[in-house]
Short mmCIF file of C-alpha atoms and ligand atoms in Angstrom, two decimals:
data_model
loop_
_atom_site.label_atom_id
_atom_site.label_comp_id
_atom_site.label_asym_id
_atom_site.label_seq_id
_atom_site.Cartn_x
_atom_site.Cartn_y
_atom_site.Cartn_z
CA UNK A 429 11.51 -4.97 -24.12
CA UNK A 430 8.86 -5.36 -26.72
CA UNK A 431 6.02 -3.35 -28.12
CA UNK A 432 3.62 -6.03 -26.84
CA UNK A 433 4.82 -5.38 -23.29
CA UNK A 434 4.19 -1.61 -23.62
CA UNK A 435 0.73 -2.35 -25.00
CA UNK A 436 -0.06 -4.62 -22.06
CA UNK A 437 1.17 -2.01 -19.56
CA UNK A 438 -0.95 0.71 -21.22
CA UNK A 439 -3.98 -1.56 -21.00
CA UNK A 440 -3.23 -2.32 -17.35
CA UNK A 441 -2.97 1.37 -16.51
CA UNK A 442 -6.16 2.06 -18.43
CA UNK A 443 -7.96 -0.52 -16.27
CA UNK A 444 -6.91 1.47 -13.20
CA UNK A 445 -7.59 5.00 -14.41
CA UNK A 446 -10.70 4.44 -16.51
CA UNK A 447 -12.28 1.33 -14.98
CA UNK A 448 -11.39 2.03 -11.35
CA UNK A 449 -9.59 -1.32 -10.87
CA UNK A 450 -6.93 -1.57 -8.19
CA UNK A 451 -3.33 -2.54 -8.93
CA UNK A 452 -3.90 -5.72 -6.92
CA UNK A 453 -6.48 -6.70 -9.54
CA UNK A 454 -4.36 -5.61 -12.50
CA UNK A 455 -0.92 -7.03 -11.63
CA UNK A 456 -1.94 -10.70 -12.09
CA UNK A 457 -2.33 -9.82 -15.82
CA UNK A 458 1.49 -9.90 -15.93
CA UNK A 459 1.86 -13.26 -14.18
CA UNK A 460 2.40 -15.29 -17.33
CA UNK A 461 5.26 -13.04 -18.59
CA UNK A 462 8.90 -14.12 -18.38
CA UNK A 463 10.44 -12.92 -15.06
CA UNK A 464 12.46 -10.14 -16.76
CA UNK A 465 9.49 -8.86 -18.74
CA UNK A 466 7.26 -9.14 -15.68
CA UNK A 467 9.68 -6.99 -13.67
CA UNK A 468 9.77 -4.37 -16.46
CA UNK A 469 5.97 -4.38 -16.82
CA UNK A 470 5.61 -3.83 -13.08
CA UNK A 471 8.23 -1.07 -13.06
CA UNK A 472 6.54 0.76 -15.95
CA UNK A 473 3.10 0.38 -14.36
CA UNK A 474 4.13 1.55 -10.89
CA UNK A 475 6.32 4.31 -12.30
CA UNK A 476 3.66 5.68 -14.65
CA UNK A 477 1.05 5.67 -11.88
CA UNK A 478 3.45 7.39 -9.46
CA UNK A 479 3.98 10.19 -11.98
CA UNK A 480 0.42 10.07 -13.31
CA UNK A 481 -0.71 13.65 -12.69
CA UNK A 482 2.47 15.18 -14.03
CA UNK A 483 2.47 12.93 -17.11
CA UNK A 484 -1.19 13.89 -17.68
CA UNK A 485 -0.30 17.59 -17.44
CA UNK A 486 2.44 17.10 -20.05
CA UNK A 487 0.10 15.13 -22.33
CA UNK A 488 -2.60 17.79 -22.14
CA UNK A 489 -0.13 20.34 -23.45
CA UNK A 490 1.02 18.02 -26.23
CA UNK A 491 -2.41 17.00 -27.53
CA UNK A 492 -4.22 19.49 -29.73
CA UNK A 493 -7.57 18.10 -28.66
CA UNK A 494 -8.44 15.55 -25.97
CA UNK A 495 -8.67 11.90 -27.04
CA UNK A 496 -12.06 10.18 -26.98
CA UNK A 497 -12.93 8.09 -23.92
CA UNK A 498 -12.82 4.88 -25.97
CA UNK A 499 -9.18 5.67 -26.78
CA UNK A 500 -8.05 5.73 -23.19
CA UNK A 501 -5.59 2.93 -24.01
CA UNK A 502 -3.85 5.30 -26.49
CA UNK A 503 -3.72 7.99 -23.81
CA UNK A 504 -2.19 5.51 -21.38
CA UNK A 505 0.33 4.41 -23.99
CA UNK A 506 1.42 8.05 -24.34
CA UNK A 507 1.81 8.25 -20.54
CA UNK A 508 3.92 5.08 -20.53
CA UNK A 509 6.04 6.55 -23.36
CA UNK A 510 6.60 9.81 -21.49
CA UNK A 511 7.41 7.95 -18.29
CA UNK A 512 10.12 5.96 -20.07
CA UNK A 513 11.57 9.08 -21.71
CA UNK A 514 11.76 11.17 -18.56
CA UNK A 515 12.13 8.68 -15.73
CA UNK A 516 14.02 5.62 -16.99
CA UNK A 517 17.36 4.88 -18.56
CA UNK A 518 15.81 3.15 -21.57
CA UNK A 519 17.38 4.81 -24.65
CA UNK A 520 15.08 7.33 -26.36
CA UNK A 521 15.20 5.53 -29.72
CA UNK A 522 14.04 2.27 -28.09
CA UNK A 523 11.23 4.06 -26.25
CA UNK A 524 10.06 5.71 -29.47
CA UNK A 525 10.12 2.62 -31.67
CA UNK A 526 8.56 0.20 -29.12
CA UNK A 527 5.88 2.63 -27.94
CA UNK A 528 4.92 3.61 -31.47
CA UNK A 529 4.75 -0.08 -32.50
CA UNK A 530 2.59 -0.76 -29.46
CA UNK A 531 -0.27 1.19 -31.14
CA UNK A 532 -0.58 -1.78 -33.52
CA UNK A 533 -0.70 -4.23 -30.60
CA UNK A 534 -3.65 -2.37 -29.11
CA UNK A 535 -5.21 -2.33 -32.61
CA UNK A 536 -5.10 1.45 -32.97
CA UNK A 537 -3.05 1.81 -36.14
CA UNK A 538 -4.46 5.32 -36.65
CA UNK A 539 -2.60 6.45 -33.50
CA UNK A 540 0.85 5.44 -34.79
CA UNK A 541 1.76 8.84 -36.25
CA UNK A 542 0.16 10.71 -33.37
CA UNK A 543 2.17 8.85 -30.71
CA UNK A 544 5.35 9.20 -32.73
CA UNK A 545 4.93 12.96 -33.25
CA UNK A 546 3.90 13.55 -29.69
CA UNK A 547 6.81 11.71 -28.05
CA UNK A 548 9.31 13.44 -30.35
CA UNK A 549 7.81 16.82 -29.50
CA UNK A 550 8.00 15.95 -25.79
CA UNK A 551 11.73 15.33 -26.15
CA UNK A 552 12.30 18.55 -28.07
CA UNK A 553 10.27 20.75 -25.74
CA UNK A 554 10.84 18.93 -22.46
CA UNK A 555 11.94 21.96 -20.48
CA UNK A 556 9.06 24.30 -21.38
CA UNK A 557 6.52 21.48 -20.99
CA UNK A 558 7.76 20.62 -17.50
CA UNK A 559 8.00 24.25 -16.41
CA UNK A 560 4.40 24.88 -17.42
CA UNK A 561 3.13 21.60 -15.92
CA UNK A 562 4.81 22.29 -12.59
CA UNK A 563 3.00 25.59 -12.17
CA UNK A 564 0.17 23.45 -10.86
CA UNK A 565 0.77 22.00 -7.40
CA UNK A 566 -1.18 18.84 -8.34
CA UNK A 567 1.26 18.15 -11.13
CA UNK A 568 4.39 19.25 -9.25
CA UNK A 569 3.52 17.07 -6.24
CA UNK A 570 1.80 14.34 -8.27
CA UNK A 571 -1.11 14.36 -5.85
CA UNK A 572 -4.82 15.11 -6.42
CA UNK A 573 -5.85 18.58 -5.22
CA UNK A 574 -8.31 17.34 -2.62
CA UNK A 575 -5.64 15.19 -0.96
CA UNK A 576 -3.14 18.08 -0.95
CA UNK A 577 -5.80 20.32 0.63
CA UNK A 578 -6.58 17.77 3.33
CA UNK A 579 -2.90 17.10 4.08
CA UNK A 580 -2.16 20.82 4.21
CA UNK A 581 -4.92 21.26 6.76
CA UNK A 582 -3.71 18.34 8.89
CA UNK A 583 0.06 18.77 8.39
CA UNK A 584 0.76 22.42 7.46
CA UNK A 585 4.50 21.98 8.05
CA UNK A 586 4.90 18.53 6.53
CA UNK A 587 2.43 18.19 3.68
CA UNK A 588 4.93 18.87 0.88
CA UNK A 589 7.35 16.28 2.25
CA UNK A 590 4.51 13.81 2.72
CA UNK A 591 3.62 14.19 -0.97
CA UNK A 592 7.25 13.90 -2.07
CA UNK A 593 7.87 10.84 0.12
CA UNK A 594 4.67 9.25 -1.16
CA UNK A 595 6.17 9.25 -4.64
CA UNK A 596 9.46 7.58 -3.71
CA UNK A 597 9.98 3.86 -3.95
CA UNK A 598 9.56 2.11 -0.62
CA UNK A 599 12.29 -0.18 0.63
CA UNK A 600 11.71 -3.91 0.63
CA UNK A 601 11.34 -4.84 4.30
CA UNK A 602 11.22 -8.35 5.69
CA UNK A 603 9.83 -9.62 8.97
CA UNK A 604 12.02 -12.42 10.18
CA UNK A 605 10.03 -15.37 11.53
CA UNK A 606 11.19 -15.52 15.15
CA UNK A 607 9.96 -19.12 15.45
CA UNK A 608 12.44 -20.27 12.83
CA UNK A 609 15.48 -18.05 13.19
CA UNK A 610 16.66 -14.85 14.85
CA UNK A 611 16.87 -11.52 13.07
CA UNK A 612 20.66 -11.42 13.48
CA UNK A 613 21.11 -14.99 12.25
CA UNK A 614 19.01 -14.24 9.18
CA UNK A 615 20.91 -10.99 8.56
CA UNK A 616 24.10 -13.08 8.59
CA UNK A 617 22.58 -15.48 6.02
CA UNK A 618 21.71 -12.51 3.79
CA UNK A 619 25.23 -11.12 4.12
CA UNK A 620 26.67 -14.50 3.12
CA UNK A 621 24.42 -14.48 0.07
CA UNK A 622 25.79 -11.02 -0.82
CA UNK A 623 22.53 -9.20 -0.01
CA UNK A 624 22.90 -5.92 1.87
CA UNK A 625 20.30 -5.28 4.59
CA UNK A 626 20.03 -3.41 7.89
CA UNK A 627 18.07 -3.72 11.11
CA UNK A 628 15.33 -1.26 12.02
CA UNK A 629 15.32 1.22 14.87
CA UNK A 630 11.72 0.45 15.96
CA UNK A 631 10.63 -2.89 14.51
CA UNK A 632 12.43 -5.70 16.38
CA UNK A 633 12.16 -8.34 13.65
CA UNK A 634 12.56 -6.14 10.60
CA UNK A 635 15.34 -6.20 8.04
CA UNK A 636 15.38 -3.45 5.43
CA UNK A 637 16.99 -4.53 2.16
CA UNK A 638 19.22 -2.07 0.39
CA UNK A 639 17.91 -3.14 -3.03
CA UNK A 640 14.64 -4.72 -4.07
CA UNK A 641 14.81 -8.27 -5.36
CA UNK A 642 12.70 -11.29 -6.14
CA UNK A 643 11.87 -12.49 -2.62
CA UNK A 644 11.44 -16.09 -3.76
CA UNK A 645 15.20 -16.12 -4.39
CA UNK A 646 16.06 -15.13 -0.79
CA UNK A 647 17.37 -17.77 1.64
CA UNK A 648 14.67 -19.66 3.53
CA UNK A 649 11.75 -18.44 1.41
CA UNK A 650 10.19 -21.88 1.06
CA UNK A 651 10.79 -22.69 4.75
CA UNK A 652 8.89 -19.52 5.77
CA UNK A 653 11.92 -17.89 7.43
CA UNK A 654 10.50 -14.45 6.65
CA UNK A 655 7.47 -12.55 5.38
CA UNK A 656 7.41 -9.29 3.44
CA UNK A 657 5.98 -6.57 5.67
CA UNK A 658 6.68 -2.87 6.09
CA UNK A 659 8.35 -1.96 9.41
CA UNK A 660 5.41 0.27 10.43
CA UNK A 661 3.00 -2.65 10.01
CA UNK A 662 5.33 -4.81 12.13
CA UNK A 663 4.78 -2.50 15.08
CA UNK A 664 1.18 -3.71 15.52
CA UNK A 665 1.94 -7.09 17.07
CA UNK A 666 4.81 -5.52 19.02
CA UNK A 667 2.65 -2.75 20.53
CA UNK A 668 -0.15 -5.19 21.32
CA UNK A 669 2.29 -6.83 23.75
CA UNK A 670 1.04 -10.35 23.11
CA UNK A 671 1.88 -13.39 25.29
CA UNK A 672 1.38 -17.14 24.85
CA UNK A 673 -1.94 -18.31 26.31
CA UNK A 674 -3.76 -15.02 25.71
CA UNK A 675 -7.11 -14.83 23.99
CA UNK A 676 -6.57 -12.51 21.04
CA UNK A 677 -8.95 -11.10 18.44
CA UNK A 678 -7.64 -9.80 15.12
CA UNK A 679 -10.82 -8.08 14.01
CA UNK A 680 -9.93 -6.94 10.46
CA UNK A 681 -7.37 -9.59 9.78
CA UNK A 682 -7.06 -10.40 6.10
CA UNK A 683 -4.71 -11.07 4.36
CA UNK A 684 -3.16 -11.93 7.71
CA UNK A 685 0.20 -10.17 7.88
CA UNK A 686 -0.39 -9.01 11.44
CA UNK A 687 -2.18 -12.22 12.50
CA UNK A 688 0.90 -14.19 11.47
CA UNK A 689 3.17 -11.84 13.40
CA UNK A 690 1.01 -12.18 16.54
CA UNK A 691 1.24 -15.97 16.25
CA UNK A 692 4.99 -15.87 15.66
CA UNK A 693 5.53 -13.71 18.75
CA UNK A 694 3.44 -16.08 20.89
CA UNK A 695 5.13 -19.16 19.40
CA UNK A 696 1.78 -20.23 17.92
CA UNK A 697 0.52 -20.73 21.50
CA UNK A 698 -2.13 -18.03 21.73
CA UNK A 699 -5.83 -18.47 21.07
CA UNK A 700 -6.33 -16.24 18.03
CA UNK A 701 -9.63 -15.51 16.31
CA UNK A 702 -9.13 -13.81 12.92
CA UNK A 703 -12.20 -12.08 11.49
CA UNK A 704 -12.70 -10.39 8.17
CA UNK A 705 -15.85 -9.55 6.27
CA UNK A 706 -14.25 -10.47 2.94
CA UNK A 707 -14.34 -14.21 2.25
CA UNK A 708 -11.96 -13.74 -0.70
CA UNK A 709 -9.34 -11.97 1.43
CA UNK A 710 -9.75 -14.48 4.26
CA UNK A 711 -8.73 -17.30 1.89
CA UNK A 712 -5.41 -15.48 1.50
CA UNK A 713 -5.09 -15.28 5.29
CA UNK A 714 -5.58 -19.05 5.57
CA UNK A 715 -2.96 -19.62 2.84
CA UNK A 716 -0.47 -17.28 4.52
CA UNK A 717 -0.85 -18.95 7.91
CA UNK A 718 -0.48 -22.38 6.31
CA UNK A 719 2.76 -21.34 4.56
CA UNK A 720 4.15 -20.23 7.93
CA UNK A 721 2.80 -23.29 9.75
CA UNK A 722 0.68 -21.16 12.10
CA UNK A 723 -2.80 -21.78 13.48
CA UNK A 724 -5.73 -19.42 14.13
CA UNK A 725 -9.48 -19.75 13.89
CA UNK A 726 -10.60 -17.69 10.89
CA UNK A 727 -14.16 -16.54 10.33
CA UNK A 728 -15.94 -14.46 7.70
CA UNK A 729 -17.91 -11.95 9.78
CA UNK A 730 -18.71 -8.30 10.28
CA UNK A 731 -16.55 -7.36 13.28
CA UNK A 732 -18.89 -4.48 14.11
CA UNK A 733 -21.70 -6.97 14.82
CA UNK A 734 -20.43 -9.16 17.69
CA UNK A 735 -23.95 -10.64 18.17
CA UNK A 736 -23.12 -12.87 15.20
CA UNK A 737 -19.64 -14.10 16.18
CA UNK A 738 -18.94 -13.38 19.87
CA UNK A 739 -19.25 -16.51 22.02
CA UNK A 740 -19.11 -14.85 25.45
CA UNK A 741 -15.42 -15.16 26.37
CA UNK A 742 -13.89 -11.65 26.27
CA UNK A 743 -10.45 -10.93 24.80
CA UNK A 744 -7.14 -10.02 26.47
CA UNK A 745 -5.99 -8.30 23.29
CA UNK A 746 -7.83 -6.94 20.28
CA UNK A 747 -6.25 -5.59 17.13
CA UNK A 748 -8.55 -3.36 15.12
CA UNK A 749 -6.55 -2.77 11.93
CA UNK A 750 -9.42 -0.78 10.50
CA UNK A 751 -10.39 -0.24 6.87
CA UNK A 752 -9.10 3.24 6.03
CA UNK A 753 -8.21 5.65 3.23
CA UNK A 754 -4.72 4.05 3.05
CA UNK A 755 -3.23 7.46 2.20
CA UNK A 756 -0.13 6.49 4.20
CA UNK A 757 0.84 3.75 1.76
CA UNK A 758 0.61 5.53 -1.61
CA UNK A 759 4.31 4.86 -2.16
CA UNK A 760 3.53 1.12 -2.29
CA UNK A 761 0.08 1.48 -3.91
CA UNK A 762 0.16 4.53 -6.23
CA UNK A 763 -3.33 3.60 -7.52
CA UNK A 764 -4.78 4.72 -4.17
CA UNK A 765 -4.16 8.40 -4.97
CA UNK A 766 -6.07 7.96 -8.24
CA UNK A 767 -8.94 5.81 -7.00
CA UNK A 768 -9.73 7.36 -3.60
CA UNK A 769 -12.59 9.91 -3.45
CA UNK A 770 -13.23 12.59 -0.78
CA UNK A 771 -16.58 10.97 0.07
CA UNK A 772 -14.76 7.73 1.00
CA UNK A 773 -13.29 9.45 4.05
CA UNK A 774 -16.70 10.21 5.58
CA UNK A 775 -17.88 6.63 5.07
CA UNK A 776 -14.64 5.16 6.41
CA UNK A 777 -14.66 7.24 9.60
CA UNK A 778 -18.21 6.01 10.29
CA UNK A 779 -17.17 2.36 9.81
CA UNK A 780 -14.11 2.89 12.05
CA UNK A 781 -16.29 4.40 14.77
CA UNK A 782 -18.74 1.46 14.64
CA UNK A 783 -15.88 -1.05 14.77
CA UNK A 784 -14.24 0.67 17.73
CA UNK A 785 -17.47 0.82 19.76
CA UNK A 786 -18.48 -2.77 19.01
CA UNK A 787 -15.04 -4.20 19.74
CA UNK A 788 -14.59 -2.23 22.97
CA UNK A 789 -17.54 -4.17 24.44
CA UNK A 790 -15.65 -7.47 24.08
CA UNK A 791 -12.30 -6.40 25.61
CA UNK A 792 -11.64 -7.86 29.09
CA UNK A 793 -11.25 -5.44 31.97
CA UNK A 794 -7.51 -4.65 32.03
CA UNK A 795 -7.25 -5.81 28.42
CA UNK A 796 -5.93 -3.82 25.46
CA UNK A 797 -7.41 -2.75 22.14
CA UNK A 798 -4.91 -1.52 19.58
CA UNK A 799 -6.48 0.64 16.87
CA UNK A 800 -4.42 1.05 13.73
CA UNK A 801 -4.75 2.53 10.26
CA UNK A 802 -2.41 3.08 7.35
CA UNK A 803 -3.84 6.57 7.06
CA UNK A 804 -2.28 9.95 7.77
CA UNK A 805 -5.55 11.87 8.03
CA UNK A 806 -6.41 13.15 11.48
CA UNK A 807 -10.12 12.42 10.96
CA UNK A 808 -9.32 8.71 10.83
CA UNK A 809 -6.68 8.81 13.55
CA UNK A 810 -6.20 11.31 16.40
CA UNK A 811 -9.66 12.86 15.95
CA UNK A 812 -11.31 9.43 15.75
CA UNK A 813 -9.63 8.36 19.00
CA UNK A 814 -10.33 11.67 20.76
CA UNK A 815 -14.05 11.11 20.06
CA UNK A 816 -13.78 7.49 21.20
CA UNK A 817 -12.22 8.54 24.52
CA UNK A 818 -15.02 11.05 24.97
CA UNK A 819 -17.61 8.28 24.54
CA UNK A 820 -15.84 5.68 26.73
CA UNK A 821 -14.81 6.81 30.19
CA UNK A 822 -13.42 3.31 30.93
CA UNK A 823 -10.76 3.72 28.23
CA UNK A 824 -7.22 4.88 28.90
CA UNK A 825 -4.95 5.94 26.05
CA UNK A 826 -1.61 4.24 26.79
CA UNK A 827 0.20 5.25 23.61
CA UNK A 828 -0.53 7.16 20.42
CA UNK A 829 1.83 7.15 17.44
CA UNK A 830 1.45 8.78 14.06
CA UNK A 831 4.09 7.69 11.55
CA UNK A 832 4.37 9.74 8.37
CA UNK A 833 5.44 8.11 5.05
CA UNK A 834 9.21 7.83 4.90
CA UNK A 835 9.82 8.26 8.67
CA UNK A 836 12.64 5.76 9.35
CA UNK A 837 11.82 4.12 5.99
CA UNK A 838 8.29 3.29 7.14
CA UNK A 839 4.87 3.58 5.57
CA UNK A 840 2.46 6.12 7.03
CA UNK A 841 0.67 4.44 9.93
CA UNK A 842 -1.26 5.34 13.06
CA UNK A 843 -1.52 3.45 16.34
CA UNK A 844 -3.62 4.08 19.44
CA UNK A 845 -3.18 1.66 22.32
CA UNK A 846 -6.27 1.69 24.54
CA UNK A 847 -6.53 -0.09 27.88
CA UNK A 848 -9.82 -0.94 29.54
CA UNK A 849 -10.01 0.01 33.20
C1 SAM B 972 -6.25 -2.73 6.62
S1 SAM B 972 -6.95 -4.17 6.05
C2 SAM B 972 -6.34 -5.36 7.18
C3 SAM B 972 -4.93 -5.82 6.92
C4 SAM B 972 -4.53 -6.94 7.84
N1 SAM B 972 -4.70 -6.62 9.23
C5 SAM B 972 -3.08 -7.38 7.63
O1 SAM B 972 -2.19 -6.94 8.36
O2 SAM B 972 -2.82 -8.17 6.73
C6 SAM B 972 -8.60 -3.98 6.61
C7 SAM B 972 -9.45 -5.24 6.47
O3 SAM B 972 -10.70 -4.98 7.11
C8 SAM B 972 -11.68 -5.76 6.46
N2 SAM B 972 -12.98 -5.20 6.90
C9 SAM B 972 -13.60 -4.07 6.51
N3 SAM B 972 -14.74 -3.89 7.19
C10 SAM B 972 -14.84 -4.92 8.06
C11 SAM B 972 -15.80 -5.31 9.03
N4 SAM B 972 -16.90 -4.59 9.25
N5 SAM B 972 -15.60 -6.46 9.72
C12 SAM B 972 -14.49 -7.21 9.49
N6 SAM B 972 -13.55 -6.90 8.58
C13 SAM B 972 -13.72 -5.77 7.87
C14 SAM B 972 -11.33 -5.63 5.00
O4 SAM B 972 -11.86 -6.69 4.24
C15 SAM B 972 -9.79 -5.66 5.05
O5 SAM B 972 -9.33 -6.97 4.83
#
């Protein structure tokens, strides 16, 4: 639990909040750390970002004048210090000494006294500072104002709970590989290894672990007995109702979590084309399928332009797991709430509309297109599909399902199952 670790975490957080990097880009910075330090660095990073707006509101009260932009790493170090004081069991004296020493590691010796004085003041005046900070809904709910406003409009009864649930840690959920073992058999193996887990009410192959752990230490990791996947995401392949021998398109497939599930459910005997317009992400899809010993044809392509990739044989099943605001998965990716902008929503709904229209043209008559997002905004979900149904009289809505974050321990997700007449 060293000062160097705090310094690294502050720099990681600074890359997110001031350089707009995603956590997926930042977390590999911790890869070379010892497993225990890596776990702590991740916990401090996720935790600080989950509480970011409230910690910022506390810091603003504590600082006499704002820090310069070039000292964002010092600001982030203060946030990490406050997070440890108010949200972890690390003793106060350890937080103070390691965080203050971390100013030297980031080569900001001048900030040593400032950080020390500020963290001590935070401890002394914790109650007043929190009371004042929580007068703002942004700080109390740890959610940017524009997201609160949008959620309030879409979910007037639920928006506060949505914000609260988005700040809780999500359970570690596994998808048992039905080609290798059954869910109940694997649950038994976990029990024998002393790991508590339970089945899921909706997702047939899901096991929800009581406590998070290093998944590489779980039984059958190397054999590919399971993948890590939220239960809501596991519903995609299930709802698509896939069968061996079908021709299936996974249109926005990378990194391949749902492609792999489709192949597992069809015993690797379906003809799956996996498209994604990101070559980098598609490499991860290929690696994931290889680990699980599954086969699909993968192609870097814009799914909304079938002229480039469609070879004339229409599909029985299409999954359109569309790019979206991802506001349903903030509990797993707290950086989303910081990085997302209101203008993104307009652009995303246009892309979703183009994808839906283009893909509908290549569904067989009687075939199914499943549209999914990990969003909870109506513009991307129910309203998007209502407009689609208005444009396509040959489409029948067979099922629509909006899952809110925390429902049955799931991420926020939306599904619309559309059948072509
Ligand atoms: C929600 S993610 C897909 C997650 C994936 N289905 C899984 O379960 O692992 C959306 C994906 O759509 C891809 N994408 C965005 N626009 C696209 C387009 N026009 N054509 C194909 N893929 C696209 C992104 O690169 C991203 O990988």
